[in-house]
Tab-separated table of C-alpha atoms in Angstrom:
chain	number	residue	atom	x	y	z
A	1	MET	CA	4.063	6.577	-6.146
A	2	LYS	CA	2.133	3.877	-4.840
A	3	PRO	CA	3.033	0.590	-3.742
A	4	LEU	CA	1.856	-2.719	-5.862
A	5	THR	CA	-0.576	-4.316	-4.029
A	6	ARG	CA	-1.311	-8.421	-4.433
A	7	GLY	CA	-2.846	-9.217	-7.503
A	8	ARG	CA	-2.632	-5.723	-9.304
A	9	ALA	CA	1.002	-5.820	-10.415
A	10	ALA	CA	-0.110	-6.591	-14.034
A	11	GLU	CA	-2.323	-3.513	-13.797
A	12	VAL	CA	0.181	-1.046	-13.105
A	13	ALA	CA	3.402	0.289	-15.108
A	14	ALA	CA	6.548	-0.965	-14.039
A	15	PRO	CA	8.472	2.182	-11.883
A	16	PRO	CA	11.675	3.856	-13.831
A	17	ALA	CA	14.731	2.299	-13.497
A	18	ALA	CA	16.896	3.913	-10.772
A	19	PRO	CA	20.022	6.505	-11.561
A	20	GLY	CA	22.287	4.261	-9.445
A	21	LYS	CA	23.009	0.210	-9.880
A	22	PRO	CA	21.344	-0.940	-13.194
A	23	GLY	CA	18.295	-2.664	-12.730
A	24	LEU	CA	16.726	-1.822	-9.599
A	25	GLU	CA	13.596	-0.405	-9.822
A	26	VAL	CA	12.731	2.968	-7.967
A	27	SER	CA	11.536	2.429	-4.548
A	28	PRO	CA	7.912	3.078	-4.372
A	29	LEU	CA	8.194	4.906	-1.009
A	30	ALA	CA	10.643	7.132	-3.147
A	31	VAL	CA	10.100	11.207	-2.690
A	32	PRO	CA	11.135	14.020	-5.008
A	33	PHE	CA	14.444	15.438	-4.822
A	34	PRO	CA	13.946	19.296	-3.875
A	35	VAL	CA	14.997	21.997	-5.486
A	36	ILE	CA	17.809	23.746	-3.391
A	37	ALA	CA	18.157	27.179	-3.400
A	38	PRO	CA	22.250	28.303	-3.815
A	39	VAL	CA	24.142	28.181	-0.170
A	40	GLY	CA	26.999	30.699	-0.097
A	41	GLY	CA	30.769	29.623	0.188
A	42	VAL	CA	30.240	25.781	-1.548
A	43	GLU	CA	30.238	24.847	-4.912
A	44	ILE	CA	29.727	21.137	-6.208
A	45	ALA	CA	31.225	18.834	-9.234
A	46	THR	CA	30.708	15.245	-10.087
A	47	ALA	CA	32.715	13.093	-12.864
A	48	ARG	CA	33.091	9.710	-13.506
A	49	ALA	CA	36.303	8.181	-11.837
A	50	GLY	CA	35.256	4.671	-13.191
A	51	PHE	CA	34.807	2.823	-9.718
A	52	TYR	CA	31.739	0.849	-11.532
A	53	LYS	CA	31.548	-0.741	-14.986
A	54	HIS	CA	28.435	1.333	-16.077
A	55	ASP	CA	28.705	4.587	-17.205
A	56	ARG	CA	27.432	6.844	-14.120
A	57	ALA	CA	28.959	9.721	-12.079
A	58	ASP	CA	31.031	7.832	-8.759
A	59	LEU	CA	33.000	10.739	-7.801
A	60	THR	CA	31.424	14.261	-6.382
A	61	VAL	CA	33.960	16.991	-4.653
A	62	PHE	CA	32.683	19.981	-2.591
A	63	ARG	CA	34.658	23.167	-2.540
A	64	PHE	CA	34.292	25.377	0.495
A	65	ALA	CA	35.094	29.131	1.034
A	66	LYS	CA	38.186	29.605	3.210
A	67	GLY	CA	37.420	29.295	6.807
A	68	THR	CA	34.412	27.007	6.329
A	69	THR	CA	34.232	25.006	10.122
A	70	CYS	CA	33.205	21.325	10.219
A	71	ALA	CA	32.175	18.745	12.626
A	72	GLY	CA	31.245	15.143	11.963
A	73	VAL	CA	29.774	11.904	13.630
A	74	LEU	CA	31.418	9.047	12.256
A	75	THR	CA	31.084	4.751	12.645
A	76	ARG	CA	31.661	3.108	15.762
A	77	HIS	CA	32.178	0.027	13.763
A	78	LYS	CA	35.181	-1.482	15.243
A	79	VAL	CA	36.953	-2.236	11.558
A	80	GLY	CA	36.306	1.928	10.332
A	81	SER	CA	37.491	2.794	6.735
A	82	ALA	CA	40.347	4.611	5.720
A	83	PRO	CA	38.009	7.437	4.970
A	84	VAL	CA	36.533	7.350	8.483
A	85	ASP	CA	40.245	7.270	9.864
A	86	TRP	CA	41.028	10.284	7.982
A	87	CYS	CA	38.261	12.386	9.013
A	88	ARG	CA	38.561	11.614	12.275
A	89	ARG	CA	41.962	12.369	12.695
A	90	HIS	CA	41.854	15.657	11.651
A	91	LEU	CA	38.610	16.563	13.459
A	92	ASP	CA	39.670	15.147	16.746
A	93	ALA	CA	43.139	17.073	16.060
A	94	GLU	CA	43.588	20.181	18.241
A	95	GLY	CA	42.029	22.799	15.943
A	96	GLY	CA	40.564	20.285	13.544
A	97	GLY	CA	37.390	21.289	11.415
A	98	GLY	CA	38.221	25.152	11.919
A	99	ASP	CA	39.169	25.652	8.270
A	100	VAL	CA	37.742	22.818	5.749
A	101	ARG	CA	37.851	23.423	2.274
A	102	ALA	CA	37.041	20.285	0.225
A	103	LEU	CA	35.114	17.186	0.513
A	104	VAL	CA	35.902	14.261	-1.661
A	105	VAL	CA	33.349	11.590	-2.266
A	106	ASN	CA	33.706	8.489	-4.050
A	107	ALA	CA	31.442	5.399	-4.705
A	108	GLY	CA	32.085	2.297	-6.094
A	109	CYS	CA	34.839	1.389	-3.489
A	110	ALA	CA	34.246	1.735	0.582
A	111	ASN	CA	38.148	1.634	0.868
A	112	ALA	CA	37.368	-0.529	4.279
A	113	PHE	CA	39.804	-3.513	5.558
A	114	THR	CA	42.342	-2.584	3.377
A	115	GLY	CA	45.247	-1.846	5.964
A	116	LYS	CA	48.224	0.237	4.898
A	117	ALA	CA	47.537	0.453	1.555
A	118	GLY	CA	43.799	1.842	1.937
A	119	ALA	CA	45.151	4.681	4.336
A	120	ASP	CA	47.830	5.667	1.543
A	121	ALA	CA	45.439	5.674	-1.207
A	122	ALA	CA	43.664	8.113	1.526
A	123	ARG	CA	46.238	10.346	2.053
A	124	ARG	CA	47.245	10.889	-1.402
A	125	THR	CA	43.786	11.636	-2.438
A	126	ALA	CA	43.573	14.636	-0.155
A	127	SER	CA	47.167	15.714	-0.759
A	128	GLU	CA	46.216	16.113	-4.898
A	129	VAL	CA	42.975	17.971	-3.894
A	130	ALA	CA	45.152	20.211	-1.409
A	131	LYS	CA	47.878	20.925	-4.186
A	132	ARG	CA	44.963	22.079	-6.459
A	133	PHE	CA	42.933	23.961	-4.166
A	134	GLY	CA	45.909	25.823	-2.297
A	135	CYS	CA	45.256	24.233	1.023
A	136	ARG	CA	46.547	21.810	3.900
A	137	GLN	CA	45.754	18.162	3.538
A	138	ARG	CA	43.851	18.219	6.770
A	139	ASP	CA	41.494	20.257	5.425
A	140	VAL	CA	40.190	17.908	2.962
A	141	MET	CA	37.479	15.538	4.809
A	142	LEU	CA	37.202	12.411	2.773
A	143	ALA	CA	34.279	9.962	2.321
A	144	SER	CA	33.867	6.609	0.192
A	145	THR	CA	31.417	3.844	-0.050
A	146	GLY	CA	30.782	0.489	-2.024
A	147	VAL	CA	32.357	-2.817	-1.666
A	148	ILE	CA	34.493	-3.539	1.250
A	149	GLY	CA	37.931	-5.033	1.079
A	150	VAL	CA	39.055	-2.911	-2.104
A	151	VAL	CA	41.651	-0.667	-1.999
A	152	LEU	CA	40.784	2.319	-3.468
A	153	ASP	CA	42.421	3.360	-6.680
A	154	ASP	CA	43.530	7.046	-6.111
A	155	LYS	CA	45.008	7.524	-9.559
A	156	LYS	CA	41.890	7.193	-10.925
A	157	ILE	CA	40.390	10.210	-8.615
A	158	ALA	CA	43.656	12.231	-9.211
A	159	ALA	CA	42.818	11.663	-13.360
A	160	ARG	CA	39.514	13.342	-12.946
A	161	LEU	CA	40.478	16.424	-10.968
A	162	PRO	CA	40.624	18.615	-14.146
A	163	ASP	CA	37.291	17.900	-14.660
A	164	ILE	CA	36.143	18.310	-11.620
A	165	GLU	CA	37.973	21.821	-11.273
A	166	ALA	CA	36.087	23.005	-14.500
A	167	GLY	CA	33.188	21.809	-13.075
A	168	LEU	CA	33.579	23.467	-10.001
A	169	ASP	CA	34.409	27.025	-12.223
A	170	ALA	CA	31.629	26.607	-14.570
A	171	ASP	CA	28.381	28.725	-13.638
A	172	ARG	CA	26.157	25.663	-13.262
A	173	PRO	CA	22.981	26.128	-10.932
A	174	ALA	CA	23.250	25.184	-7.306
A	175	ALA	CA	20.044	23.050	-7.403
A	176	ASP	CA	21.525	21.106	-10.472
A	177	GLN	CA	25.035	20.911	-8.409
A	178	TRP	CA	23.226	19.326	-5.453
A	179	THR	CA	21.047	17.083	-7.516
A	180	ALA	CA	24.403	16.052	-9.480
A	181	ALA	CA	25.746	15.120	-6.188
A	182	GLY	CA	23.283	13.246	-4.808
A	183	GLN	CA	23.188	10.833	-7.527
A	184	ALA	CA	26.824	10.407	-7.586
A	185	ILE	CA	27.018	9.086	-4.078
A	186	MET	CA	24.336	6.482	-4.456
A	187	THR	CA	25.119	2.667	-4.718
A	188	THR	CA	22.360	0.534	-4.019
A	189	ASP	CA	20.114	3.645	-3.767
A	190	THR	CA	17.327	3.391	-5.979
A	191	PHE	CA	16.706	7.685	-6.040
A	192	PRO	CA	18.916	10.474	-4.470
A	193	LYS	CA	18.333	11.575	-1.086
A	194	GLY	CA	18.362	15.830	-0.191
A	195	SER	CA	16.814	18.366	1.841
A	196	TYR	CA	16.591	21.921	2.448
A	197	ALA	CA	15.348	24.535	4.801
A	198	GLU	CA	15.683	28.399	5.688
A	199	CYS	CA	16.110	29.542	9.164
A	200	ARG	CA	17.246	32.742	10.899
A	201	ILE	CA	19.847	33.670	13.259
A	202	ASP	CA	19.872	37.236	14.997
A	203	GLY	CA	17.131	38.139	12.095
A	204	VAL	CA	19.635	37.160	9.125
A	205	LYS	CA	18.291	34.471	6.643
A	206	VAL	CA	20.471	31.330	6.629
A	207	ARG	CA	20.301	28.212	4.593
A	208	ILE	CA	20.569	24.446	5.415
A	209	ALA	CA	21.095	22.046	2.705
A	210	GLY	CA	21.780	18.484	3.018
A	211	ILE	CA	22.155	15.079	0.925
A	212	ALA	CA	22.258	10.997	2.081
A	213	LYS	CA	23.063	8.007	0.849
A	214	GLY	CA	21.941	4.282	2.218
A	215	SER	CA	19.569	1.793	1.453
A	216	GLY	CA	20.947	-1.529	3.392
A	217	MET	CA	23.829	-1.991	5.999
A	218	LEU	CA	21.611	0.706	8.015
A	219	ALA	CA	21.469	0.504	11.921
A	220	PRO	CA	23.145	2.759	14.720
A	221	ASP	CA	25.679	3.712	15.661
A	222	MET	CA	25.675	6.009	12.932
A	223	ALA	CA	22.906	4.784	10.727
A	224	THR	CA	23.391	7.333	7.331
A	225	MET	CA	26.191	5.374	5.446
A	226	LEU	CA	27.089	8.894	4.184
A	227	ALA	CA	25.400	12.142	4.915
A	228	PHE	CA	26.926	15.782	4.196
A	229	ILE	CA	24.916	18.739	4.984
A	230	VAL	CA	26.166	22.352	4.134
A	231	THR	CA	24.897	25.982	6.095
A	232	ASP	CA	25.975	29.274	5.044
A	233	ALA	CA	25.693	29.844	8.923
A	234	ALA	CA	28.665	30.924	10.790
A	235	ILE	CA	29.515	28.570	13.683
A	236	ALA	CA	32.362	27.243	15.549
A	237	PRO	CA	33.227	23.692	15.304
A	238	PRO	CA	32.376	22.852	18.862
A	239	VAL	CA	28.935	24.287	18.401
A	240	LEU	CA	28.390	22.257	15.730
A	241	ARG	CA	29.884	19.045	17.127
A	242	ALA	CA	26.782	20.033	19.989
A	243	LEU	CA	24.428	20.127	17.322
A	244	LEU	CA	25.413	17.140	15.384
A	245	GLY	CA	25.342	15.569	18.940
A	246	VAL	CA	22.149	16.200	20.158
A	247	HIS	CA	20.235	15.657	16.704
A	248	VAL	CA	21.850	12.406	15.429
A	249	ARG	CA	20.383	10.558	18.364
A	250	THR	CA	16.796	10.990	17.210
A	251	THR	CA	17.457	11.203	13.484
A	252	PHE	CA	20.030	8.837	12.217
A	253	ASN	CA	20.590	7.203	14.849
A	254	SER	CA	16.985	6.366	15.315
A	255	VAL	CA	16.559	4.456	11.558
A	256	THR	CA	17.013	0.895	10.739
A	257	VAL	CA	16.802	-1.248	7.809
A	258	ASP	CA	18.485	-4.529	8.430
A	259	GLY	CA	20.548	-4.298	12.084
A	260	ASP	CA	23.891	-3.966	10.117
A	261	THR	CA	25.990	-1.059	10.589
A	262	SER	CA	28.415	-0.108	7.774
A	263	THR	CA	32.130	0.620	8.162
A	264	ASN	CA	31.953	3.736	6.545
A	265	ASP	CA	28.929	5.352	8.212
A	266	THR	CA	29.867	9.270	8.204
A	267	CYS	CA	27.862	12.643	8.804
A	268	LEU	CA	29.884	15.574	8.322
A	269	LEU	CA	28.337	19.316	8.936
A	270	PHE	CA	30.023	21.953	7.133
A	271	ALA	CA	29.286	26.098	8.124
A	272	THR	CA	30.824	28.469	5.424
A	273	GLY	CA	29.937	31.091	6.860
A	274	ALA	CA	28.969	33.286	3.955
A	275	SER	CA	25.470	34.121	4.689
A	276	GLY	CA	26.662	37.383	6.965
A	277	ALA	CA	25.026	36.122	9.914
A	278	PRO	CA	26.974	36.519	13.463
A	279	ARG	CA	29.443	34.125	14.133
A	280	ILE	CA	28.178	31.750	17.051
A	281	GLY	CA	30.817	30.478	19.275
A	282	ARG	CA	28.936	29.415	22.383
A	283	VAL	CA	26.384	26.094	22.220
A	284	GLY	CA	24.326	27.850	24.538
A	285	ASP	CA	23.503	30.781	22.459
A	286	ARG	CA	19.774	31.517	22.426
A	287	ARG	CA	20.286	32.569	18.855
A	288	LEU	CA	20.829	29.194	17.822
A	289	LYS	CA	17.245	28.331	18.510
A	290	ASP	CA	15.816	28.181	15.363
A	291	PHE	CA	18.578	27.259	13.536
A	292	SER	CA	18.983	23.989	15.914
A	293	ALA	CA	15.215	23.255	14.801
A	294	ALA	CA	15.725	23.669	10.827
A	295	LEU	CA	18.956	21.406	11.446
A	296	ASP	CA	16.772	18.472	12.382
A	297	ARG	CA	14.376	18.634	10.201
A	298	VAL	CA	16.742	18.213	7.364
A	299	MET	CA	18.262	15.690	9.121
A	300	LEU	CA	14.944	13.892	10.021
A	301	ASP	CA	13.977	14.404	6.406
A	302	LEU	CA	17.301	12.423	5.109
A	303	ALA	CA	17.071	9.527	7.735
A	304	HIS	CA	13.619	9.085	6.843
A	305	GLN	CA	14.386	8.819	3.100
A	306	LEU	CA	17.256	6.373	3.740
A	307	VAL	CA	14.468	3.810	5.452
A	308	ARG	CA	11.905	4.854	2.110
A	309	ASP	CA	15.048	3.479	0.006
A	310	GLY	CA	15.573	0.105	2.002
A	311	GLU	CA	16.405	-2.351	0.032
A	312	GLY	CA	13.446	-3.887	-1.253
A	313	ALA	CA	11.295	-1.753	0.966
A	314	THR	CA	7.582	-1.206	0.543
A	315	LYS	CA	6.238	-0.170	3.688
A	316	PHE	CA	7.370	2.498	5.747
A	317	VAL	CA	7.490	1.717	9.484
A	318	LYS	CA	6.955	4.208	12.535
A	319	VAL	CA	7.564	2.085	15.907
A	320	THR	CA	6.896	4.260	19.084
A	321	VAL	CA	7.332	2.944	22.652
A	322	ASP	CA	5.762	4.613	25.247
A	323	GLY	CA	5.561	3.670	29.263
A	324	ALA	CA	9.245	2.822	29.442
A	325	ALA	CA	11.480	2.913	32.365
A	326	SER	CA	13.955	5.398	30.777
A	327	PRO	CA	14.988	7.015	27.353
A	328	ALA	CA	17.359	4.032	26.956
A	329	SER	CA	15.012	1.237	27.625
A	330	ALA	CA	12.348	2.879	25.405
A	331	ARG	CA	15.142	3.007	22.588
A	332	LYS	CA	16.228	-0.402	23.195
A	333	LEU	CA	12.851	-2.062	22.929
A	334	ALA	CA	11.702	0.175	20.097
A	335	LYS	CA	14.586	-1.082	17.884
A	336	SER	CA	14.111	-4.529	18.951
A	337	ILE	CA	10.686	-4.585	17.317
A	338	ALA	CA	11.972	-2.628	14.529
A	339	ASP	CA	15.157	-4.818	13.626
A	340	SER	CA	13.073	-8.123	14.123
A	341	PRO	CA	13.006	-9.829	10.998
A	342	LEU	CA	10.085	-11.517	12.100
A	343	VAL	CA	7.827	-7.914	12.265
A	344	LYS	CA	9.353	-6.942	9.081
A	345	THR	CA	8.407	-9.955	7.294
A	346	ALA	CA	4.828	-10.064	8.812
A	347	ILE	CA	4.565	-6.242	7.266
A	348	ALA	CA	5.569	-7.147	4.416
A	349	GLY	CA	2.978	-9.737	4.176
A	350	GLU	CA	0.199	-7.178	5.442
A	351	ASP	CA	-0.287	-9.555	8.324
A	352	ALA	CA	-0.792	-7.657	11.702
A	353	ASN	CA	0.694	-10.097	13.812
A	354	TRP	CA	1.199	-8.545	17.071
A	355	GLY	CA	2.506	-11.500	18.751
A	356	ARG	CA	5.612	-11.118	17.201
A	357	VAL	CA	5.924	-7.764	18.737
A	358	VAL	CA	5.339	-9.479	21.821
A	359	MET	CA	8.515	-11.540	21.058
A	360	ALA	CA	10.457	-8.538	20.252
A	361	VAL	CA	9.540	-6.499	23.415
A	362	GLY	CA	9.595	-9.479	25.624
A	363	LYS	CA	13.511	-10.770	24.946
A	364	THR	CA	15.258	-7.784	25.645
A	365	ASP	CA	15.105	-7.984	29.299
A	366	GLU	CA	14.143	-4.469	29.877
A	367	PRO	CA	11.590	-3.430	32.283
A	368	VAL	CA	7.670	-4.433	31.177
A	369	ASP	CA	4.661	-4.813	33.150
A	370	ARG	CA	3.305	-7.748	30.833
A	371	ASP	CA	-0.143	-7.509	32.686
A	372	ARG	CA	-0.420	-4.040	31.400
A	373	LEU	CA	1.146	-4.121	28.159
A	374	ALA	CA	-0.540	-2.654	25.097
A	375	ILE	CA	-0.480	-2.734	21.056
A	376	ARG	CA	-1.741	-0.367	18.523
A	377	PHE	CA	-1.280	-0.399	14.643
A	378	GLY	CA	-2.285	2.961	13.808
A	379	PRO	CA	-5.651	3.813	15.823
A	380	HIS	CA	-6.621	-0.037	16.050
A	381	VAL	CA	-5.991	-1.503	19.420
A	382	ALA	CA	-4.735	-5.204	19.049
A	383	ALA	CA	-3.860	-5.886	22.503
A	384	ILE	CA	-4.777	-3.936	25.994
A	385	ASP	CA	-3.832	-5.103	29.551
A	386	GLY	CA	-1.542	-7.589	28.638
A	387	ALA	CA	-4.391	-10.073	26.416
A	388	PRO	CA	-5.930	-9.667	23.334
A	389	SER	CA	-8.361	-6.689	22.805
A	390	PRO	CA	-12.089	-6.929	23.192
A	391	ALA	CA	-12.749	-4.746	20.427
A	392	TYR	CA	-9.857	-6.073	18.021
A	393	ASP	CA	-11.592	-6.170	14.600
A	394	GLU	CA	-9.562	-7.893	11.925
A	395	ALA	CA	-10.966	-6.916	9.111
A	396	LYS	CA	-10.168	-2.804	9.689
A	397	MET	CA	-6.894	-4.192	10.865
A	398	SER	CA	-5.736	-6.040	7.632
A	399	ALA	CA	-7.143	-2.960	5.661
A	400	TYR	CA	-4.736	-1.029	7.667
A	401	MET	CA	-1.808	-2.914	6.846
A	402	LYS	CA	-2.292	-2.592	2.942
A	403	ARG	CA	-1.024	1.047	3.619
A	404	PRO	CA	2.377	2.147	2.798
A	405	GLU	CA	3.325	3.867	5.917
A	406	ILE	CA	2.358	1.550	9.061
A	407	ASP	CA	2.497	3.200	12.862
A	408	ILE	CA	3.146	0.450	15.480
A	409	THR	CA	2.829	1.816	19.024
A	410	VAL	CA	3.328	-0.213	22.205
A	411	ASP	CA	3.475	1.033	25.903
A	412	VAL	CA	4.999	-1.450	28.494
A	413	ALA	CA	3.647	0.372	31.140
A	414	SER	CA	7.079	0.728	33.080
A	415	GLY	CA	7.742	4.529	33.445
A	416	ARG	CA	7.155	7.570	31.404
A	417	ALA	CA	9.931	7.708	28.680
A	418	SER	CA	8.976	7.282	25.308
A	419	ALA	CA	11.208	6.745	21.816
A	420	THR	CA	10.381	6.586	18.213
A	421	VAL	CA	12.724	4.496	15.703
A	422	TRP	CA	11.929	4.245	11.773
A	423	THR	CA	12.228	1.112	9.706
A	424	CYS	CA	10.935	-0.691	6.923
A	425	ASP	CA	9.316	-4.040	5.840
A	426	LEU	CA	11.932	-7.018	4.892
A	427	THR	CA	10.877	-8.230	1.314
A	428	LYS	CA	12.434	-10.821	-1.110
A	429	ARG	CA	13.756	-8.219	-2.704
A	430	TYR	CA	16.442	-7.422	-0.209
A	431	ILE	CA	17.810	-11.106	-0.612
A	432	GLU	CA	17.987	-10.341	-4.444
A	433	ILE	CA	20.004	-6.684	-4.003
A	434	ASN	CA	22.265	-8.431	-1.551
A	435	GLY	CA	22.875	-11.462	-3.361
A	436	ASP	CA	24.521	-10.345	-6.239
A	437	TYR	CA	25.770	-6.786	-4.553
A	438	ARG	CA	29.288	-7.093	-6.024
A	439	SER	CA	28.379	-8.303	-9.337
């Protein structure tokens, strides 16, 4: 779907309504939900628990085969939610992630900043699911998203568990299960986000599937709000943790919509072992090469979709910093550009105001050679050797800025390190969406 351009709104039909919050139009940067093949060892069901006033599914439950392993990357926010605390405690415990049997996700209530009452509600939810699935409470992972400061009404979840069990036992195509799950975890998202890949471990085909939600309050660390990835490979928890640690940095932790980190950010990776591929128990096992690359593709795809659904976004923006003194410096510089409201509003206005990029670079205190600084928008050079480019062409630059996808590259001429961050523009719709978030 192409974004609307100025003066042509009347000529283009309005996008369809989003399946999430009523009144939201689907992002012009949306991508289709993929067809996901069956991943052995997992079933998914959704239901309406009633956390929203309008009629929509807001409860998702994954049931995993016995022996499923799990690892997670969780928010570094100082006011983490009750579900985040629950997952962190059990995944970090001795033997944590060694036999995870379920994942329960609700939308519409974050259960964050809710004290002991929220923690008790999370524990009761895990207990109810554990009784039905014949496992320990610690083997149930939890995730919530929605309004902060409201205690989760766990009775609403318990009341829907019979329907959830019936759905898990039903013969429903895997593609439909994943699509329904992608929709049920949405809040202000305007389209469900999914990704799928296949690879081989020691010659055996394995599958990787994932969903994510998020459109605002997206910034490291980590910046998914919620992401759940399942593979039928057999991989030990320490290896899963290492893989997540490697790939989160350049995927979910390299996207930003508004610079705000959520209290509930959670990324969980599950390995059911149902593919029949040999179990991988060592981080440096060479047989993981293909799997690691496929996992990175899935995570980066999901991360990009989060940015494409940035609240009110009309531009998908890639910011690359080259010539930095260190990878950390490059990342900080790139994020300064990507998070700048002045840069983001200029992009929304289709104005190649590279002076704002200079501002965002210079305010970081990172090493920058001012007299060798260079800036490009796509193939067009805006500045070189610390001054406006002699070949600068305003007409070509203006035409480029009308594109739905924009690349900004900055060379700070202080070293050899590079980093890339993805972001979106900042429009009036962002204010409108967040101005009535609770209504």
